[in-house]
Coordinates of C-alpha atoms and ligand atoms in Angstrom, one line a residue:
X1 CA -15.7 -16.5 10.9
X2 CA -13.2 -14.4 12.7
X3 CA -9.9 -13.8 10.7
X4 CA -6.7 -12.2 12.3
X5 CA -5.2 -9.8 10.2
X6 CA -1.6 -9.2 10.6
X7 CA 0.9 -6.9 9.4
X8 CA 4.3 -7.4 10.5
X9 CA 7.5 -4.9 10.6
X10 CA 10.7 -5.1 11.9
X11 CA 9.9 -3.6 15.4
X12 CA 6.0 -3.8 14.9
X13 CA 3.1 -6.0 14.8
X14 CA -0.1 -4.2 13.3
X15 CA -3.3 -6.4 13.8
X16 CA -7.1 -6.4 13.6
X17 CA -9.7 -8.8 13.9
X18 CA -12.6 -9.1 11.5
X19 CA -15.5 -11.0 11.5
X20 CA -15.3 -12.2 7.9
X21 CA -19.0 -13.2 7.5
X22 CA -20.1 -9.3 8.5
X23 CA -17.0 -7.6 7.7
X24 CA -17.0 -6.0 11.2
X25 CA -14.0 -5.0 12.6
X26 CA -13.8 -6.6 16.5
X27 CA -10.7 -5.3 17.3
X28 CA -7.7 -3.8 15.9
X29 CA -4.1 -2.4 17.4
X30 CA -0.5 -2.3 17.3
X31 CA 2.9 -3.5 19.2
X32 CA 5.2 -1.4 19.0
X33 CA 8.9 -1.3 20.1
X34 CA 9.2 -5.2 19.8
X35 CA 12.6 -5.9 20.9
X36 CA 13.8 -2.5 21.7
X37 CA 13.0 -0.5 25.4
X38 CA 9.7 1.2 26.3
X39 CA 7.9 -1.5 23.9
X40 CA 4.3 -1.1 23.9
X41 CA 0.5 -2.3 22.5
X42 CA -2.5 -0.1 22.0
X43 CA -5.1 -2.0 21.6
X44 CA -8.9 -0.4 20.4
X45 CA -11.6 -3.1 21.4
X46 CA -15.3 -3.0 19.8
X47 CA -16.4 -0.5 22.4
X48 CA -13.9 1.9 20.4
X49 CA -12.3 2.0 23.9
X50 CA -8.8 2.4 23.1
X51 CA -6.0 1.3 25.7
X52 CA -2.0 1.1 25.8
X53 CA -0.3 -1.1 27.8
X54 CA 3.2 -1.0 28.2
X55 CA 5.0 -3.8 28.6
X56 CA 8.3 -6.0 27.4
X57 CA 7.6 -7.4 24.2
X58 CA 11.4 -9.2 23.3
X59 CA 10.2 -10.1 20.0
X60 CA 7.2 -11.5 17.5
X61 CA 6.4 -14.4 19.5
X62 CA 5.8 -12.2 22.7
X63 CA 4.1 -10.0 20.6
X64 CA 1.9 -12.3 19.5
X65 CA 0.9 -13.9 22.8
X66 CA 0.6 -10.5 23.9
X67 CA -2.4 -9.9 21.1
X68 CA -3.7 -13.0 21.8
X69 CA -4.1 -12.6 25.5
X70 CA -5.3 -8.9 25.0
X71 CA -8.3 -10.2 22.8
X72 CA -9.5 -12.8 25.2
X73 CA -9.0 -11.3 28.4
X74 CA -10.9 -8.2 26.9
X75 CA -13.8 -10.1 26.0
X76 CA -13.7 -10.1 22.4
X77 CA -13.4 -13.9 22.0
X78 CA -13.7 -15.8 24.5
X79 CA -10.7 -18.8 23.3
X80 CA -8.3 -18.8 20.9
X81 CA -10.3 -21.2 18.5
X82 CA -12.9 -18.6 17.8
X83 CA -9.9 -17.4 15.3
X84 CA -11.0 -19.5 12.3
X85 CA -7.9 -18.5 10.4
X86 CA -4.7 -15.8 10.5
X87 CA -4.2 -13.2 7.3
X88 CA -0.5 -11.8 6.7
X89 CA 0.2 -9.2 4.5
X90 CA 3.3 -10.0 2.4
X91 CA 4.8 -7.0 0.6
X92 CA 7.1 -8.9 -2.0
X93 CA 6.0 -11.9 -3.9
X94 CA 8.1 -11.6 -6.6
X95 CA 6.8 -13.4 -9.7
X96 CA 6.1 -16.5 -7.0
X97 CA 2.4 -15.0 -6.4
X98 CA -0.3 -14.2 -8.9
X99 CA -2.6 -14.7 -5.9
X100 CA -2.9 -14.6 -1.8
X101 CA -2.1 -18.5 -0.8
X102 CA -2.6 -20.6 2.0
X103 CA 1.0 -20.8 4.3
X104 CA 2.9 -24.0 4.0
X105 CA 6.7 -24.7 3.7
X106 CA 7.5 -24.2 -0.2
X107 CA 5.5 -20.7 0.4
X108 CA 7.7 -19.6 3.4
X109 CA 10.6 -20.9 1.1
X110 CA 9.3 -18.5 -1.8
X111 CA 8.8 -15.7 0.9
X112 CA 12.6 -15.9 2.4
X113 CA 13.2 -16.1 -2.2
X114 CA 11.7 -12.7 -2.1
X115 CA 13.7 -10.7 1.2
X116 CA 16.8 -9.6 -0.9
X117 CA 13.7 -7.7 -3.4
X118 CA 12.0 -6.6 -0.1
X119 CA 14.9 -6.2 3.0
X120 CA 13.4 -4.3 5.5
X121 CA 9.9 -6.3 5.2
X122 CA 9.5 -9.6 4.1
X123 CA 12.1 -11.0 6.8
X124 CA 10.1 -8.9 9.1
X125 CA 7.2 -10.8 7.7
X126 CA 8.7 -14.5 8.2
X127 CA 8.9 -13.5 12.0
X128 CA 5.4 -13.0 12.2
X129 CA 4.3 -16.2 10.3
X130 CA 6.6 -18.4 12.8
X131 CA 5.4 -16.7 16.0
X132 CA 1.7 -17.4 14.8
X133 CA 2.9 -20.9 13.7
X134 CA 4.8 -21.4 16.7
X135 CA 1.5 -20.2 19.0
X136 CA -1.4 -21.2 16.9
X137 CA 0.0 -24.2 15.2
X138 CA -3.5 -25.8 14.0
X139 CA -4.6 -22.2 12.7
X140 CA -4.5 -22.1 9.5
X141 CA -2.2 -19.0 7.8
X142 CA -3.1 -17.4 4.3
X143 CA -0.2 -14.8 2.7
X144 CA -1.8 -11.6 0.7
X145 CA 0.9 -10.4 -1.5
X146 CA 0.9 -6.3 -2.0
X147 CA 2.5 -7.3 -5.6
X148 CA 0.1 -9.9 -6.4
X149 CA -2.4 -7.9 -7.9
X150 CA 0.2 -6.2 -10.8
X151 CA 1.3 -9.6 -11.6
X152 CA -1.2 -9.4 -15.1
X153 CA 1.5 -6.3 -16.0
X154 CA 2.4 -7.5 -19.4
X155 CA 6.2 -8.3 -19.9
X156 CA 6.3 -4.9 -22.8
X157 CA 5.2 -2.9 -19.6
X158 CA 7.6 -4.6 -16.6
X159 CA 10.9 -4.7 -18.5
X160 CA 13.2 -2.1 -17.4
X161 CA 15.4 -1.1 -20.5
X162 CA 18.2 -2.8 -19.5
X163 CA 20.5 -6.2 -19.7
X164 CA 18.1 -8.8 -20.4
X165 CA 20.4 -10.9 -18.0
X166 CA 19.5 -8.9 -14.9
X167 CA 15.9 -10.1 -15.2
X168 CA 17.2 -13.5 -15.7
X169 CA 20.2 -13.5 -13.1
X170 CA 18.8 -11.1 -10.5
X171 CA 15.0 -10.5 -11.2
X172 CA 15.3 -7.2 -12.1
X173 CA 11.7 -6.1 -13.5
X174 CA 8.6 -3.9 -12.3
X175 CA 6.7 -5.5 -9.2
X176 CA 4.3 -2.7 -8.4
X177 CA 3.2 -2.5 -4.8
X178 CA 0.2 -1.4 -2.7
X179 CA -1.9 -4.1 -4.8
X180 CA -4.1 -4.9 -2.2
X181 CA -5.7 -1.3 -2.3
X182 CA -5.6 -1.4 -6.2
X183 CA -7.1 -4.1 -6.7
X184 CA -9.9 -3.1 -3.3
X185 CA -10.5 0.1 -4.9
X186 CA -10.7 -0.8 -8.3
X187 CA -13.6 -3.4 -7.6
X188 CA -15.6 -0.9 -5.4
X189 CA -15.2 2.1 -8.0
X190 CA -16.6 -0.1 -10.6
X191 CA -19.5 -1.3 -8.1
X192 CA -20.0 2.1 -6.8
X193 CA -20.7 3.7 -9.9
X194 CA -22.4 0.5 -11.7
X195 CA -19.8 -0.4 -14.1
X196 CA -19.0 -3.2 -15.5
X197 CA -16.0 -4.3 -13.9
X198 CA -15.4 -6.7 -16.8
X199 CA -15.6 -4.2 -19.2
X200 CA -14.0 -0.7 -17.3
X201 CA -10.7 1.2 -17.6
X202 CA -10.0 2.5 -14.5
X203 CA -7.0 4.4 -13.1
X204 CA -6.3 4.4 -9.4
X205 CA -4.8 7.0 -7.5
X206 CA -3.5 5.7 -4.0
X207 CA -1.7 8.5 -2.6
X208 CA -0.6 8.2 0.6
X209 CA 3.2 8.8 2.8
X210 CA 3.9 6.1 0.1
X211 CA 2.2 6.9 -3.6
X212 CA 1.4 4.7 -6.4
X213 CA -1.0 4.8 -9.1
X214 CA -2.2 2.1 -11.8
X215 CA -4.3 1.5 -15.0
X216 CA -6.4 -1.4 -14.5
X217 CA -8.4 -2.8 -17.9
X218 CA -11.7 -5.2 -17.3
X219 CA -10.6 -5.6 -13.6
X220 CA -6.5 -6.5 -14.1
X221 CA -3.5 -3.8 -13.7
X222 CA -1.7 -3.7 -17.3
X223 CA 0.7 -0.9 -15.6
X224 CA 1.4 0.7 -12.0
X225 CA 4.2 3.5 -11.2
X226 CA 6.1 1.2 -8.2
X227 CA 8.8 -0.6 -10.1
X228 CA 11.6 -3.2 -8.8
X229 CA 10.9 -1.6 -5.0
X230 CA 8.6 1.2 -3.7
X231 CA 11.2 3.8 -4.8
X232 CA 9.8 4.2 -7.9
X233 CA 7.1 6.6 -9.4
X234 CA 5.3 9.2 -8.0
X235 CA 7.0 12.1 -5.4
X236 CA 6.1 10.4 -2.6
X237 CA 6.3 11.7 1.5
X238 CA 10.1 11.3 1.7
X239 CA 10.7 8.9 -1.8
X240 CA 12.2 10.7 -4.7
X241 CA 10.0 8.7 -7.2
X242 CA 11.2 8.6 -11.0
X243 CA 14.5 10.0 -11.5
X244 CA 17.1 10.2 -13.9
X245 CA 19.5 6.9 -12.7
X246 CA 23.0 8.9 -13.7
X247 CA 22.1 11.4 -10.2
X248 CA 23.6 9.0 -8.5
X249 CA 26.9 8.8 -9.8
X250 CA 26.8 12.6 -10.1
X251 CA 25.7 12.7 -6.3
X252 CA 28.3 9.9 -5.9
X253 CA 31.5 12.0 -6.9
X254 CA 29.8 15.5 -5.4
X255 CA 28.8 14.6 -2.0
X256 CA 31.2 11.7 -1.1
X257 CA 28.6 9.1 -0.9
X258 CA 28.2 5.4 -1.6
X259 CA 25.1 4.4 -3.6
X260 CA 23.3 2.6 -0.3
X261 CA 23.9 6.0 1.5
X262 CA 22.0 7.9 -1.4
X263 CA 19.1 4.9 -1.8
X264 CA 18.9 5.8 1.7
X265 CA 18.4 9.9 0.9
X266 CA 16.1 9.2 -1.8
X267 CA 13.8 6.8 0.2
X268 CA 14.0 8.6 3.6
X269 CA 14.8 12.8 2.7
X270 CA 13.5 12.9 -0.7
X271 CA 10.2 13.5 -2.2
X272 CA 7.8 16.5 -0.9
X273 CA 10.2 16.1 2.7
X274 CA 13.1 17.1 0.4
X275 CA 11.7 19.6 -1.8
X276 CA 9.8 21.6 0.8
X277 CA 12.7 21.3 3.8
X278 CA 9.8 21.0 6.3
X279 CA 7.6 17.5 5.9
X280 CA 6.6 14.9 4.7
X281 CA 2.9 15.3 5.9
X282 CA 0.7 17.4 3.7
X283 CA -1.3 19.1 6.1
X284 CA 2.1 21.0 7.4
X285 CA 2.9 21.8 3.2
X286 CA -0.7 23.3 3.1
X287 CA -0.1 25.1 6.3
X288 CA 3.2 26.8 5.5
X289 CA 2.0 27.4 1.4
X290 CA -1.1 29.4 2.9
X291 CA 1.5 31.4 4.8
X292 CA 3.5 31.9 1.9
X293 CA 6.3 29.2 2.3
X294 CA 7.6 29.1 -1.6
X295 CA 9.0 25.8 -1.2
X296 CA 6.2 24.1 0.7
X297 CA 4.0 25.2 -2.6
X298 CA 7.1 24.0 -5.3
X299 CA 6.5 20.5 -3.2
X300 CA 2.8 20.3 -3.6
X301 CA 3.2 21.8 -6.9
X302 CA 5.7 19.0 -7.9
X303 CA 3.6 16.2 -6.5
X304 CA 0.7 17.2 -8.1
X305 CA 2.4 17.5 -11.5
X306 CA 3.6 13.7 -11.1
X307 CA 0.1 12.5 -10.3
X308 CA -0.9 14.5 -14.0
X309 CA 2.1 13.4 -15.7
X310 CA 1.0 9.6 -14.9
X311 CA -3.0 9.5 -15.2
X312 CA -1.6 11.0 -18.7
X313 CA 0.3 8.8 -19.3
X314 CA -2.2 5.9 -18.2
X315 CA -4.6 7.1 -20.1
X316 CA -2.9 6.5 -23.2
X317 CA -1.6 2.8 -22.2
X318 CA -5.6 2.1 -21.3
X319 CA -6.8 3.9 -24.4
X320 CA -9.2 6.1 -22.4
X321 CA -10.6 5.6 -19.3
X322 CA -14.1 5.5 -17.2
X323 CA -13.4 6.5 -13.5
X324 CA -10.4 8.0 -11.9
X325 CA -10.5 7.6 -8.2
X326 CA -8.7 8.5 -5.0
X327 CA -7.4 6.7 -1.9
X328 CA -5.0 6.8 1.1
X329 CA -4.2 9.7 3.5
X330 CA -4.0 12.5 1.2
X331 CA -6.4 10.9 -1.9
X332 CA -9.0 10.5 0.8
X333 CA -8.4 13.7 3.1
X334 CA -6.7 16.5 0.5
X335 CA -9.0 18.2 -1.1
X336 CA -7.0 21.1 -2.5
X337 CA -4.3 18.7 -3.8
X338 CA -7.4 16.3 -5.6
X339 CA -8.4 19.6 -6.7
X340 CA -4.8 20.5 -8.1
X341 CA -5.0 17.7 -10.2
X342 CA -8.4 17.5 -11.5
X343 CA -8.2 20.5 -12.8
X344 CA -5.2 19.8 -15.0
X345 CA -7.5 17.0 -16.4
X346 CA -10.3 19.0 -18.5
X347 CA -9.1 17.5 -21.7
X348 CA -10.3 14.6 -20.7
X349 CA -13.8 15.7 -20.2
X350 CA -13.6 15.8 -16.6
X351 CA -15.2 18.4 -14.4
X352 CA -15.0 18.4 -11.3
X353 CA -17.5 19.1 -8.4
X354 CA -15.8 21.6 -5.7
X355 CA -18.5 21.3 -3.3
X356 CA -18.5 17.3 -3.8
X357 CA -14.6 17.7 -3.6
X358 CA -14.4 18.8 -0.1
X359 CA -15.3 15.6 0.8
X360 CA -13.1 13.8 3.7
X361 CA -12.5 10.3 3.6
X362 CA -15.7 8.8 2.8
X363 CA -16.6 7.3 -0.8
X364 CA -18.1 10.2 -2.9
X365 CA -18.3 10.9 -6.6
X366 CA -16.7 14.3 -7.0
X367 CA -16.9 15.0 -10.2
X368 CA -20.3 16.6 -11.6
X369 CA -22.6 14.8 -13.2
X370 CA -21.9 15.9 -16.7
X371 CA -18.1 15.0 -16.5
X372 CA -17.3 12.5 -19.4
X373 CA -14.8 10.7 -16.7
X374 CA -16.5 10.1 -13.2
X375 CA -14.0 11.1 -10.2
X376 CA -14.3 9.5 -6.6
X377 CA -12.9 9.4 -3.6
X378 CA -13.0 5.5 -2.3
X379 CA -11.2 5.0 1.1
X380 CA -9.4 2.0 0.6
X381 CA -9.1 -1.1 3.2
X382 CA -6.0 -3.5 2.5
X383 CA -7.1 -5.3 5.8
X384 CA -11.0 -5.8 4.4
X385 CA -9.3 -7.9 1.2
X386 CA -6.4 -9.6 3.3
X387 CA -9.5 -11.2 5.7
X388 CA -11.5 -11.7 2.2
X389 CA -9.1 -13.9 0.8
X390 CA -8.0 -15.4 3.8
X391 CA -11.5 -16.5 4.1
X392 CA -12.5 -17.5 0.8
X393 CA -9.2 -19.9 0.7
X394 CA -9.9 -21.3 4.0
X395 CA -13.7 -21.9 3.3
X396 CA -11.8 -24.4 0.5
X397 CA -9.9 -26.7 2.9
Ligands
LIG401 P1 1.0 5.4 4.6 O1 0.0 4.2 4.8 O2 1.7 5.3 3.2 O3 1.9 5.6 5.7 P2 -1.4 7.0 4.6 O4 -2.1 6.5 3.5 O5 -1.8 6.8 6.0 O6 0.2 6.7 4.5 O7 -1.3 8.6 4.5 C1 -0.6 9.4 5.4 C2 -0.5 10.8 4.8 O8 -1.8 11.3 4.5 C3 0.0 11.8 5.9 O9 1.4 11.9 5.8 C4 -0.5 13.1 5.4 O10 0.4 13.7 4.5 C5 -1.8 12.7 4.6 N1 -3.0 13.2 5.3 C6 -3.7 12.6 6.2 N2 -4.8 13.4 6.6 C7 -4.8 14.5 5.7 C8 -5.6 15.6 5.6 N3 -6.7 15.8 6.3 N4 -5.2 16.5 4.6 C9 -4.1 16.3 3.9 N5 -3.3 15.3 4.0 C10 -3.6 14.4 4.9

């Protein structure tokens, strides 16, 4: 059963194809530049043969077609039937979604609810479900919700401490985000080192440009760092992460700023970007820290210290925990920063391998085989659990 898998931005259309039944990935590629000049698609067939085409792509519907096309002219289906059923990854589904759902109206209705939580992505998203609607009109469409998975956060733990109103009025509360991966990583941690899912505590660590972390009890999150929107949490690539909410009043009368422009700052020029002055991208901070930058290390330093501060702090709202493990770009590929904070962690019983740790994004136990808490590194796959779901809810129809 061949699934589409689609993640749509403002100016992009990420997609790959999976074979459901064998989980292999046919295809997989992105447009980019849709509606704006020099708009292109790479495209990476099953050969591993990768190609870009350039071409005008005026918007999602073009961009579609343009996929479409692209994957049977190439040979990798042969018509347009042979895709049993189209996956979208949702960011926001507000407290609409406890689960992925099969597409109708009232769910595009509950999407277009959630766009004033989610702005720059769930209108973005809308645009892709029409264009597959509009193109593939008998296909049937299944919405995977990045908050879904944090929707078992208990009330005690998703209350800001504020007005009571502003959850009732305007929904103000902790969503969490990156779910998908969560909720992936979680259930292959627990089957990769034989636990019992059911019965587990487990703290993921998906640290990536974006960062988020969560404590997940007998398979369901009771907590995650993400809050109202991804701002929240861990120092992130360019997102401040936690921070005391007066700054930006303080910022406000300082700089001359309104409080969009400083969102903007803390979202876009904060976080190890900010504190460093050189990037966002932790290879560059490791670079310039081995040649002495001071800042580059404060940034790594200060990431690090978050990611402690939090598995901490999870530890206590989980009463203990069994696994700890580690996903995304820098969980899966930095081993000195994995290493920074493991080593923070020996109270905890943990002990960490260093010739296991140099691992690089394959799944590996990392800790040694005496640790009380078992470590790993499990690359996670959002698009494996979008075609999952979109499978299993399809298989029901
Ligand atoms: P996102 O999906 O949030 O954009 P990713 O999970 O793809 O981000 O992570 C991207 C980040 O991973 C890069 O910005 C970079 O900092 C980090 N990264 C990737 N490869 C490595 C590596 N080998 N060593 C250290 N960091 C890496």
């Amino acid at each position: 059963m061949n699934i589409l898998v689609i993640n749509c931005g403002s100016s992009s259309l990420k997609f790959q194809l999976i074979d459901a039944n064998t989980e292999k990935l046919l295809a997989s590629g992105i447009c980019d530049r849709i509606g704006i000049e020099g708009s292109v698609l790479q495209y990476k067939g099953k050969d591993g043969v990768k190609k870009t085409q350039e071409s005008r792509i005026l918007n999602h519907s073009e961009a579609i077609s343009l996929v479409l096309k692209t994957l049977t002219d190439s040979g990798t289906i042969s018509a347009l039937d042979e895709i049993a059923a189209v996956g979208h990854r949702i960011v926001h589904g507000g407290e609409y979604f406890k689960e992925s759902v099969l597409i109708d109206d009232e769910v595009i209705k509950n999407i277009n609810d959630c766009s004033a939580l989610a702005p720059l992505h769930n209108p973005a998203h809308l645009m892709g479900i029409r264009a597959c609607r509009e193109i593939m009109p008998k296909t049937p469409m299944v919405a995977v919700f990045d908050t879904a998975f944090h929707q078992s956060i208990p009330p005690k733990a998703f209350m800001y401490g504020v007005p009571y109103e502003w959850y009732e009025k305007h929904k103000v509360r902790k969503y969490g985000f990156h779910g998908t991966s969560h909720k992936y990583v979680s259930q292959r941690t627990a089957e990769f080192l034989g636990l019992d899912l059911q019965n587990s505590k487990i703290i993921v660590c998906h640290l990536g440009n974006g960062s988020s972390i969560s404590a997940i009890k007998n398979g369901k999150c009771i907590d995650t760092s993400m809050g109202l929107t991804p701002l929240e949490g861990l120092i992130m690539g360019t997102r401040s992460g936690d921070l005391d909410p007066a700054i930006l009043d303080y910022i406000a009368d300082r700089e001359g700023l309104n409080t969009k422009a400083i969102v903007n700052i803390l979202n876009k020029k904060s976080g190890v970007l900010g504190i460093s002055g050189i990037s966002s991208d932790f290879r560059d901070l490791l670079d310039a820290d081995l040649k002495g930058n001071a800042r580059a290390k404060l940034a790594r330093a200060a990431f690090a210290y978050r990611v402690v501060k939090y598995i901490g702090s999870f530890c206590a709202v989980l009463i203990g925990v069994d696994a700890i493990s580690f996903c995304a770009g820098v969980g899966e590929n930095a081993q000195f920063i994995r290493g920074m904070i493991v080593e923070h962690l020996d109270f905890l019983g943990v002990k960490l391998d260093n010739e296991a740790n140099k691992v690089c994004g394959k799944e590996a136990i990392i800790s040694t085989s005496d640790s009380k808490v078992k470590v790993c590194v499990v690359p996670t796959n959002e698009e494996l659990v979008i075609a999952r779901d979109t499978k299993a809810i399809v298989e029901r129809l």
